[in-house]
Protein backbone atom coordinates (compact mmCIF):
# COMPACT_ATOMS: atom_id res chain seq x y z
CA UNK A 1 0.18 -0.19 0.05
CA UNK A 2 1.48 3.28 -1.08
CA UNK A 3 1.29 6.02 1.80
CA UNK A 4 2.65 9.51 2.42
CA UNK A 5 4.37 8.16 5.49
CA UNK A 6 5.04 5.19 7.20
CA UNK A 7 3.56 6.59 10.34
CA UNK A 8 1.60 9.57 11.75
CA UNK A 9 1.59 10.69 15.31
CA UNK A 10 -1.07 12.81 16.22
CA UNK A 11 -0.41 14.88 19.07
CA UNK A 12 3.29 16.57 20.16
CA UNK A 13 3.13 15.97 24.12
CA UNK A 14 6.11 14.00 25.48
CA UNK A 15 4.59 10.69 24.43
CA UNK A 16 3.92 11.73 20.95
CA UNK A 17 7.50 12.85 20.39
CA UNK A 18 8.67 9.60 22.03
CA UNK A 19 6.77 7.39 20.10
CA UNK A 20 7.76 9.42 16.60
CA UNK A 21 11.36 9.08 17.75
CA UNK A 22 11.35 5.62 18.10
CA UNK A 23 9.72 4.91 14.84
CA UNK A 24 12.07 7.49 13.17
CA UNK A 25 15.30 5.72 14.52
CA UNK A 26 13.88 2.39 13.65
CA UNK A 27 14.20 3.96 9.66
CA UNK A 28 10.69 4.85 9.16
CA UNK A 29 9.29 8.07 7.72
CA UNK A 30 7.55 9.85 10.45
CA UNK A 31 5.01 13.02 10.52
CA UNK A 32 3.88 14.63 13.93
CA UNK A 33 0.76 16.45 13.77
CA UNK A 34 0.16 19.34 16.09
CA UNK A 35 -3.17 21.16 16.43
CA UNK A 36 -1.39 24.30 18.42
CA UNK A 37 0.72 26.51 17.02
CA UNK A 38 3.63 25.26 19.14
CA UNK A 39 4.92 21.65 20.13
CA UNK A 40 4.83 20.28 23.48
CA UNK A 41 1.58 19.39 25.09
CA UNK A 42 2.21 19.63 28.80
CA UNK A 43 5.70 20.54 28.12
CA UNK A 44 5.29 24.60 27.27
CA UNK A 45 6.55 27.65 28.94
CA UNK A 46 5.54 31.18 28.72
CA UNK A 47 5.51 34.64 30.23
CA UNK A 48 2.03 34.27 31.50
CA UNK A 49 2.33 36.89 34.11
CA UNK A 50 4.89 40.07 33.39
CA UNK A 51 7.49 40.28 30.66
CA UNK A 52 10.80 38.62 31.72
CA UNK A 53 8.90 35.94 33.94
CA UNK A 54 9.01 32.74 32.31
CA UNK A 55 6.35 30.48 33.81
CA UNK A 56 5.67 26.69 33.11
CA UNK A 57 2.02 26.40 31.65
CA UNK A 58 1.46 22.74 32.72
CA UNK A 59 4.37 20.25 34.17
CA UNK A 60 7.25 22.10 35.97
CA UNK A 61 9.56 19.74 38.06
CA UNK A 62 10.71 16.42 36.38
CA UNK A 63 11.98 13.61 38.11
CA UNK A 64 10.63 11.32 36.04
CA UNK A 65 12.06 12.63 32.86
CA UNK A 66 15.41 13.00 34.60
CA UNK A 67 15.30 9.23 35.20
CA UNK A 68 13.25 7.87 32.00
CA UNK A 69 14.74 4.70 30.61
CA UNK A 70 13.94 6.33 27.23
CA UNK A 71 15.20 9.87 27.71
CA UNK A 72 18.43 8.60 29.17
CA UNK A 73 19.11 6.60 25.75
CA UNK A 74 18.82 9.79 23.84
CA UNK A 75 21.15 12.69 23.19
CA UNK A 76 18.89 15.21 24.69
CA UNK A 77 21.87 17.24 26.02
CA UNK A 78 23.35 17.76 22.61
CA UNK A 79 19.84 19.31 21.82
CA UNK A 80 19.83 21.91 24.30
CA UNK A 81 18.48 20.20 27.49
CA UNK A 82 20.09 21.11 30.78
CA UNK A 83 18.71 20.11 34.02
CA UNK A 84 19.06 22.27 37.09
CA UNK A 85 18.66 21.08 40.72
CA UNK A 86 17.42 22.74 43.97
CA UNK A 87 19.23 22.34 47.33
CA UNK A 88 16.71 20.05 48.21
CA UNK A 89 14.03 18.02 46.33
CA UNK A 90 11.11 18.67 48.32
CA UNK A 91 9.80 19.97 51.52
CA UNK A 92 6.73 19.28 53.47
CA UNK A 93 6.19 22.18 56.11
CA UNK A 94 3.97 21.89 59.02
CA UNK A 95 2.01 24.33 61.04
CA UNK A 96 4.62 24.33 63.98
CA UNK A 97 7.44 25.67 61.67
CA UNK A 98 9.24 22.41 61.04
CA UNK A 99 9.30 20.59 57.96
CA UNK A 100 10.11 16.95 56.42
CA UNK A 101 12.61 17.50 53.68
CA UNK A 102 13.56 14.79 50.76
CA UNK A 103 17.32 15.09 50.35
CA UNK A 104 19.84 13.76 48.31
CA UNK A 105 20.31 10.12 50.07
CA UNK A 106 17.89 8.03 51.97
CA UNK A 107 20.05 8.33 55.47
CA UNK A 108 19.90 12.21 55.28
CA UNK A 109 16.01 12.17 54.87
CA UNK A 110 15.45 9.25 57.45
CA UNK A 111 17.64 11.59 59.88
CA UNK A 112 14.88 14.07 59.68
CA UNK A 113 12.13 11.95 60.47
CA UNK A 114 12.76 11.10 64.22
CA UNK A 115 11.74 7.61 65.25
CA UNK A 116 10.63 7.02 61.66
CA UNK A 117 14.33 6.66 60.80
CA UNK A 118 14.30 2.98 60.72
CA UNK A 119 11.10 2.20 58.64
CA UNK A 120 11.81 4.98 56.01
CA UNK A 121 15.24 3.66 55.50
CA UNK A 122 13.72 -0.09 55.55
CA UNK A 123 11.29 0.80 52.81
CA UNK A 124 13.43 2.94 50.60
CA UNK A 125 16.95 1.48 50.88
CA UNK A 126 16.13 -1.45 48.87
CA UNK A 127 13.87 0.40 46.35
CA UNK A 128 16.72 3.00 45.63
CA UNK A 129 19.01 -0.05 45.02
CA UNK A 130 16.64 -1.77 42.94
CA UNK A 131 14.88 0.64 40.90
CA UNK A 132 17.42 1.23 38.04
CA UNK A 133 16.98 -2.39 37.15
CA UNK A 134 12.91 -2.14 37.81
CA UNK A 135 12.16 1.02 36.21
CA UNK A 136 11.54 -0.29 32.69
CA UNK A 137 9.01 -2.76 33.90
CA UNK A 138 7.25 -0.48 36.23
CA UNK A 139 7.20 2.24 33.64
CA UNK A 140 5.23 -0.04 31.12
CA UNK A 141 2.64 -2.61 30.46
CA UNK A 142 1.94 -5.45 32.60
CA UNK A 143 4.37 -8.47 31.68
CA UNK A 144 6.69 -10.77 33.48
CA UNK A 145 9.25 -8.51 35.18
CA UNK A 146 13.15 -8.86 34.36
CA UNK A 147 13.89 -8.78 38.28
CA UNK A 148 10.90 -10.65 39.47
CA UNK A 149 12.04 -10.73 43.28
CA UNK A 150 12.75 -6.98 43.04
CA UNK A 151 9.45 -6.26 41.69
CA UNK A 152 7.22 -8.62 43.96
CA UNK A 153 9.01 -6.66 47.11
CA UNK A 154 8.08 -3.37 45.56
CA UNK A 155 4.44 -4.70 44.67
CA UNK A 156 3.80 -5.73 48.46
CA UNK A 157 4.25 -2.21 49.49
CA UNK A 158 3.18 -0.28 46.21
CA UNK A 159 -0.21 -1.95 45.96
CA UNK A 160 -1.13 -0.83 49.36
CA UNK A 161 -3.33 2.29 50.01
CA UNK A 162 -1.31 5.27 51.08
CA UNK A 163 -3.28 5.39 54.25
CA UNK A 164 -2.39 1.82 54.96
CA UNK A 165 1.37 2.14 54.37
CA UNK A 166 1.37 5.51 56.18
CA UNK A 167 0.32 3.74 59.27
CA UNK A 168 3.90 2.29 59.64
CA UNK A 169 4.87 5.87 60.34
CA UNK A 170 4.33 7.06 63.81
CA UNK A 171 5.67 10.55 63.54
CA UNK A 172 3.93 13.80 61.99
CA UNK A 173 7.18 14.29 59.76
CA UNK A 174 7.12 10.89 58.33
CA UNK A 175 3.27 10.64 57.80
CA UNK A 176 3.12 14.05 56.31
CA UNK A 177 6.13 13.69 54.07
CA UNK A 178 4.56 10.40 52.39
CA UNK A 179 0.94 11.93 52.27
CA UNK A 180 2.55 14.75 49.99
CA UNK A 181 4.15 12.07 47.73
CA UNK A 182 1.09 9.90 47.76
CA UNK A 183 -1.16 12.77 46.80
CA UNK A 184 0.48 13.04 43.32
CA UNK A 185 -1.80 10.17 42.49
CA UNK A 186 -4.64 12.69 42.24
CA UNK A 187 -7.27 10.40 44.29
CA UNK A 188 -8.20 9.45 47.71
CA UNK A 189 -5.42 8.06 49.62
CA UNK A 190 -7.53 5.00 51.09
CA UNK A 191 -7.41 3.73 47.21
CA UNK A 192 -5.36 0.84 46.92
CA UNK A 193 -2.08 1.13 44.95
CA UNK A 194 -1.75 4.92 45.92
CA UNK A 195 1.52 4.07 47.84
CA UNK A 196 3.11 3.28 44.47
CA UNK A 197 3.57 6.96 43.24
CA UNK A 198 4.65 8.10 46.47
CA UNK A 199 7.55 5.47 46.93
CA UNK A 200 8.67 5.84 43.12
CA UNK A 201 8.85 9.64 43.93
CA UNK A 202 10.95 9.38 46.88
CA UNK A 203 13.11 6.89 45.18
CA UNK A 204 13.80 8.90 42.06
CA UNK A 205 14.37 11.89 44.42
CA UNK A 206 17.24 9.81 46.20
CA UNK A 207 18.69 8.59 43.05
CA UNK A 208 18.67 11.62 40.43
CA UNK A 209 16.77 14.53 42.34
CA UNK A 210 14.08 16.39 41.11
CA UNK A 211 15.06 18.66 38.72
CA UNK A 212 13.82 21.37 36.41
CA UNK A 213 14.85 22.27 32.83
CA UNK A 214 16.90 25.21 32.60
CA UNK A 215 14.83 27.83 30.81
CA UNK A 216 11.52 26.04 31.10
CA UNK A 217 9.83 22.68 30.59
CA UNK A 218 9.55 23.62 27.20
CA UNK A 219 13.13 22.65 26.84
CA UNK A 220 12.47 18.93 27.04
CA UNK A 221 9.89 19.27 24.17
CA UNK A 222 12.22 21.47 22.20
CA UNK A 223 15.07 18.71 22.69
CA UNK A 224 12.96 16.00 21.79
CA UNK A 225 11.60 17.79 18.83
CA UNK A 226 15.21 18.52 17.79
CA UNK A 227 16.64 15.22 17.88
CA UNK A 228 13.46 13.64 16.03
CA UNK A 229 13.95 16.36 13.25
CA UNK A 230 17.77 15.32 13.28
CA UNK A 231 16.65 11.76 12.49
CA UNK A 232 14.79 13.00 9.37
CA UNK A 233 11.20 13.40 10.84
CA UNK A 234 8.77 16.00 10.18
CA UNK A 235 6.52 18.26 12.22
CA UNK A 236 3.42 20.14 11.07
CA UNK A 237 1.79 22.43 13.48
CA UNK A 238 -1.78 24.30 13.44
CA UNK A 239 -3.37 21.39 12.01
CA UNK A 240 -6.28 20.24 14.38
CA UNK A 241 -7.43 16.89 13.75
CA UNK A 242 -11.15 16.14 13.94
CA UNK A 243 -11.47 13.13 11.65
CA UNK A 244 -9.53 10.60 10.18
CA UNK A 245 -9.84 12.57 6.79
CA UNK A 246 -7.53 15.03 8.58
CA UNK A 247 -4.72 12.82 8.81
CA UNK A 248 -2.33 12.14 5.77
CA UNK A 249 -2.22 8.64 4.66
CA UNK A 250 -0.02 6.18 6.67
CA UNK A 251 0.57 2.60 7.42
CA UNK A 252 0.25 3.30 11.17
CA UNK A 253 -1.32 6.16 13.03
CA UNK A 254 -0.64 6.61 16.67
CA UNK A 255 -2.81 9.10 19.00
CA UNK A 256 -1.05 10.89 21.74
CA UNK A 257 -4.95 11.73 22.78
CA UNK A 258 -7.19 10.48 25.61
CA UNK A 259 -10.19 8.06 24.52
CA UNK A 260 -12.68 10.85 24.56
CA UNK A 261 -10.88 12.46 21.42
CA UNK A 262 -10.08 9.37 19.98
CA UNK A 263 -13.72 8.15 19.88
CA UNK A 264 -14.56 11.22 18.20
CA UNK A 265 -11.91 10.87 15.52
CA UNK A 266 -11.84 7.50 14.85
CA UNK A 267 -14.64 5.64 16.54
CA UNK A 268 -16.32 4.29 13.50
CA UNK A 269 -13.29 2.57 12.77
CA UNK A 270 -13.64 0.41 15.87
CA UNK A 271 -15.52 -2.56 16.88
CA UNK A 272 -18.44 -2.19 18.88
CA UNK A 273 -16.95 -3.92 21.89
CA UNK A 274 -13.59 -1.54 21.85
CA UNK A 275 -16.12 1.60 21.51
CA UNK A 276 -17.85 0.29 24.33
CA UNK A 277 -14.65 -0.26 26.33
CA UNK A 278 -13.35 3.41 25.46
CA UNK A 279 -16.64 4.99 26.78
CA UNK A 280 -16.09 3.27 30.18
CA UNK A 281 -12.72 5.02 30.37
CA UNK A 282 -12.88 7.15 33.78
CA UNK A 283 -11.21 10.60 34.18
CA UNK A 284 -10.20 11.66 37.81
CA UNK A 285 -9.87 15.06 39.57
CA UNK A 286 -8.94 18.12 37.89
CA UNK A 287 -6.60 20.92 39.04
CA UNK A 288 -6.64 24.84 39.40
CA UNK A 289 -3.41 26.22 38.73
CA UNK A 290 -1.73 29.53 39.49
CA UNK A 291 1.41 31.32 38.10
CA UNK A 292 2.90 34.06 40.17
CA UNK A 293 5.44 36.83 39.57
CA UNK A 294 6.63 37.70 42.67
CA UNK A 295 8.91 40.64 44.44
CA UNK A 296 11.24 38.30 46.23
CA UNK A 297 11.58 34.50 47.29
CA UNK A 298 8.80 32.78 49.11
CA UNK A 299 9.32 33.25 52.95
CA UNK A 300 8.44 29.93 54.22
CA UNK A 301 8.80 29.88 58.19
CA UNK A 302 10.90 26.59 57.41
CA UNK A 303 14.55 27.54 56.29
CA UNK A 304 14.78 24.10 54.53
CA UNK A 305 11.54 24.68 52.63
CA UNK A 306 12.98 27.80 51.31
CA UNK A 307 15.69 25.87 49.16
CA UNK A 308 13.19 23.33 48.12
CA UNK A 309 12.39 23.25 44.48
CA UNK A 310 8.81 21.35 45.34
CA UNK A 311 6.73 22.20 48.25
CA UNK A 312 3.86 20.31 49.57
CA UNK A 313 1.29 22.47 51.29
CA UNK A 314 -1.27 20.35 53.32
CA UNK A 315 0.07 19.59 56.88
CA UNK A 316 -0.63 16.49 58.37
CA UNK A 317 -1.56 13.05 56.73
CA UNK A 318 -4.90 13.22 58.22
CA UNK A 319 -5.69 16.74 56.87
CA UNK A 320 -4.38 15.90 53.36
CA UNK A 321 -6.61 12.60 53.25
CA UNK A 322 -9.43 14.08 54.34
CA UNK A 323 -9.50 16.89 51.82
CA UNK A 324 -8.38 14.76 48.99
CA UNK A 325 -11.07 12.42 49.73
CA UNK A 326 -13.77 15.10 50.11
CA UNK A 327 -12.58 16.80 46.60
CA UNK A 328 -12.88 13.49 44.90
CA UNK A 329 -16.57 13.38 46.05
CA UNK A 330 -17.26 16.47 44.40
CA UNK A 331 -16.74 19.05 47.38
CA UNK A 332 -14.96 22.18 47.53
CA UNK A 333 -12.31 22.42 50.37
CA UNK A 334 -11.27 25.65 52.13
CA UNK A 335 -7.58 23.99 52.66
CA UNK A 336 -7.12 22.08 49.44
CA UNK A 337 -3.49 20.02 49.32
CA UNK A 338 -1.12 22.41 47.23
CA UNK A 339 1.77 21.40 45.01
CA UNK A 340 4.09 24.21 44.87
CA UNK A 341 7.25 24.87 42.60
CA UNK A 342 9.83 27.61 43.18
CA UNK A 343 11.95 27.00 40.12
CA UNK A 344 13.39 30.73 40.15
CA UNK A 345 15.46 29.65 43.51
CA UNK A 346 17.58 27.55 41.14
CA UNK A 347 17.07 28.81 37.70
CA UNK A 348 17.83 32.40 37.37
CA UNK A 349 16.50 32.64 33.78
CA UNK A 350 13.01 32.32 35.17
CA UNK A 351 12.76 36.01 36.41
CA UNK A 352 14.35 39.34 36.27
CA UNK A 353 17.21 40.20 38.90
CA UNK A 354 15.99 40.16 42.45
CA UNK A 355 12.27 38.76 41.32
CA UNK A 356 10.95 35.31 41.26
CA UNK A 357 8.36 33.28 40.08
CA UNK A 358 6.25 30.73 41.70
CA UNK A 359 4.09 27.80 40.32
CA UNK A 360 0.99 25.92 42.26
CA UNK A 361 -1.93 23.94 41.86
CA UNK A 362 -4.45 22.29 43.83
CA UNK A 363 -6.97 19.35 43.16
CA UNK A 364 -10.54 20.32 42.54
CA UNK A 365 -13.62 18.20 41.14
CA UNK A 366 -13.44 17.23 37.56
CA UNK A 367 -14.96 19.85 35.58
CA UNK A 368 -14.93 22.39 38.48
CA UNK A 369 -14.98 26.25 37.34
CA UNK A 370 -14.53 27.52 41.11
CA UNK A 371 -12.08 29.98 41.55
CA UNK A 372 -9.34 28.48 44.19
CA UNK A 373 -7.10 31.38 43.86
CA UNK A 374 -8.01 32.61 47.76
CA UNK A 375 -7.80 28.91 49.04
CA UNK A 376 -4.32 28.25 47.45
CA UNK A 377 -2.95 31.56 48.38
CA UNK A 378 -4.28 31.17 51.78
CA UNK A 379 -2.58 27.85 51.98
CA UNK A 380 0.88 29.40 51.15
CA UNK A 381 0.51 32.30 53.55
CA UNK A 382 -0.25 29.78 56.12
CA UNK A 383 3.29 28.09 56.13
CA UNK A 384 5.21 31.35 54.46
CA UNK A 385 3.41 34.54 56.25
CA UNK A 386 4.23 37.51 53.98
CA UNK A 387 3.81 35.70 50.83
CA UNK A 388 0.89 37.65 49.77
CA UNK A 389 2.76 41.16 49.92
CA UNK A 390 5.23 39.62 47.25
CA UNK A 391 2.81 39.24 44.63
CA UNK A 392 3.23 41.60 41.54
CA UNK A 393 0.84 39.78 39.04
CA UNK A 394 -0.59 36.20 38.69
CA UNK A 395 -2.17 34.07 36.27
CA UNK A 396 -4.89 31.35 36.83
CA UNK A 397 -6.53 28.27 34.87
CA UNK A 398 -9.63 26.32 35.98
CA UNK A 399 -10.24 23.08 34.80
CA UNK A 400 -12.40 24.20 31.69
CA UNK A 401 -9.33 26.59 30.85
CA UNK A 402 -6.59 23.92 31.17
CA UNK A 403 -8.83 21.46 28.95
CA UNK A 404 -9.23 24.38 26.39
CA UNK A 405 -5.20 24.80 26.39
CA UNK A 406 -4.66 20.88 26.43
CA UNK A 407 -7.38 19.03 25.04
CA UNK A 408 -6.03 15.77 26.71
CA UNK A 409 -6.92 17.30 30.28
CA UNK A 410 -10.32 16.19 30.33
CA UNK A 411 -12.04 18.24 32.97
CA UNK A 412 -8.84 19.42 34.26
CA UNK A 413 -7.64 15.73 34.69
CA UNK A 414 -3.52 15.91 34.02
CA UNK A 415 -2.94 12.16 34.29
CA UNK A 416 -5.11 11.25 31.19
CA UNK A 417 -7.45 9.55 33.21
CA UNK A 418 -7.57 8.25 36.79
CA UNK A 419 -4.69 5.94 37.44
CA UNK A 420 -6.42 3.74 40.34
CA UNK A 421 -6.14 0.17 40.67
CA UNK A 422 -8.78 -0.34 37.91
CA UNK A 423 -6.94 1.51 35.28
CA UNK A 424 -3.36 1.23 36.56
CA UNK A 425 -2.52 -1.41 33.74
CA UNK A 426 -5.95 -1.96 31.98
CA UNK A 427 -5.75 1.68 30.63
CA UNK A 428 -7.58 2.13 28.55
CA UNK A 429 -8.85 -1.11 27.96
CA UNK A 430 -8.29 -4.72 29.20
CA UNK A 431 -5.73 -6.13 26.84
CA UNK A 432 -2.87 -8.07 26.09
CA UNK A 433 -1.57 -4.73 24.12
CA UNK A 434 -3.23 -1.55 25.82
CA UNK A 435 -1.54 0.29 22.91
CA UNK A 436 -3.19 -1.47 20.10
CA UNK A 437 -6.64 -0.62 19.16
CA UNK A 438 -9.36 -2.85 17.53
CA UNK A 439 -8.45 -1.19 14.15
CA UNK A 440 -5.48 -2.50 12.18
CA UNK A 441 -2.70 0.18 12.06
CA UNK A 442 -4.25 2.62 14.99
CA UNK A 443 -2.61 2.82 18.38
CA UNK A 444 -2.70 4.88 21.36
CA UNK A 445 0.72 6.39 22.59
CA UNK A 446 -0.83 8.89 25.38
CA UNK A 447 -0.81 8.75 29.19
CA UNK A 448 -4.14 6.76 28.80
CA UNK A 449 -1.78 3.98 28.51
CA UNK A 450 0.75 2.28 30.84
CA UNK A 451 2.10 3.69 32.68
CA UNK A 452 0.04 6.79 32.77
CA UNK A 453 0.64 10.41 33.75
CA UNK A 454 4.14 11.90 34.14
CA UNK A 455 6.76 13.31 31.68
CA UNK A 456 8.86 10.08 30.75
CA UNK A 457 8.11 9.25 27.38
CA UNK A 458 7.27 5.60 28.30
CA UNK A 459 3.82 5.35 27.03
CA UNK A 460 5.05 6.62 23.63
CA UNK A 461 8.17 4.25 23.62
CA UNK A 462 5.72 1.19 24.26
CA UNK A 463 3.17 2.15 21.62
CA UNK A 464 5.90 2.69 19.16
CA UNK A 465 7.35 -0.72 19.99
CA UNK A 466 4.17 -2.46 19.55
CA UNK A 467 3.64 -0.56 16.47
CA UNK A 468 7.07 -1.81 14.80
CA UNK A 469 6.27 -5.03 15.73
CA UNK A 470 2.75 -5.47 14.54
CA UNK A 471 3.01 -3.53 11.23
CA UNK A 472 6.54 -3.32 10.15
CA UNK A 473 7.76 -6.40 11.69
CA UNK A 474 11.14 -4.30 13.55
CA UNK A 475 12.41 -4.77 16.92
CA UNK A 476 13.56 -1.27 18.21
CA UNK A 477 16.95 -0.72 18.98
CA UNK A 478 16.26 1.93 21.47
């Protein structure tokens, strides 16, 4: 069959770019189609508030990108990507002015957790040792692992609810630190497997830290695109895809989109059963996001929090767990769990001399349009008195605005669908290959496939690998 391209990738987020790179690297002719004027999906940066203040529009801090099994194989440093690191990966302040700190190694972090020193070391030390070997299996589809004993040991803890695993910690510091990590799962902490993301984020913090790209998250997208183009690939922007007729002919089409958009574009190509399965796909809580231009650094009461790239604001495990549960039930809470990043502390390119930026979001019910500005700023002020006096300008996005900016964020869900036990490996459907659809030559490479959300490119990698095997009978060399 004569086609314009061997493969077309629809969407230029980190997974779309990754899929395209793997396919182009294998010798195919590949086109990326992007509906917006610029590439990147969740990897964009812009002057959202005032001239000279560079903000990350979506994702900001990138431990999974720095540790991605795929990205580490690519010469992204030669294409302009440089990571910068804060003094501390993350801080979790409390009302009494103290803070739990994620530091460079297990021992340093554990030493700040009082009597939880031992349990923290017992949980994290084995995972830190085994993670480099396990990462490709954890960040992929369900299959027999390369290191089954290590994976089994990880799974015994990871598949527990965060509430259950937190019961092993006795101190406010240990429980709070773990709550902030597990809350990245964007679901009630009583859900099974919410411990997984918490453990992974802690381990990656000890292995390679929680960096940000120098100059903004867009630099990851720029480096991936530059490498893809250097291989001979092509990118076409300003081309929204609404039907299959909008896509140039190709032997394989990979969608870096979620099931909702894919059904609208290609639903008629799918079997009735597959359409039914995609329609049952579930989305999780949304987010409300703020970016600030600041007259100075955030004056956290905790000195260590002033040196952390990421700060989790929610106080105790109990407070965070309660508010995440209420939010998942559709309620608006007064004191939401806030994830905050202060990139300008360690990247001077983000703001004019003497000024700073900050980035934050909280979880809200899916599709909520409630303005959470006051609630978020009150939470920052709670742990950093005087913060509000530093605000020069701000930019906010509710769930509707976030979805309008990036159509993959359905109702403000930045994970491409809830990653609970029912959609951990069976996303978007129960299948031996979650990347393959019921239509020959059509694949899904977005975060709606394993391993889910986060900037790591592994959804795209595995989708491209499946495509190469099915359509072109090629084993990827990456």
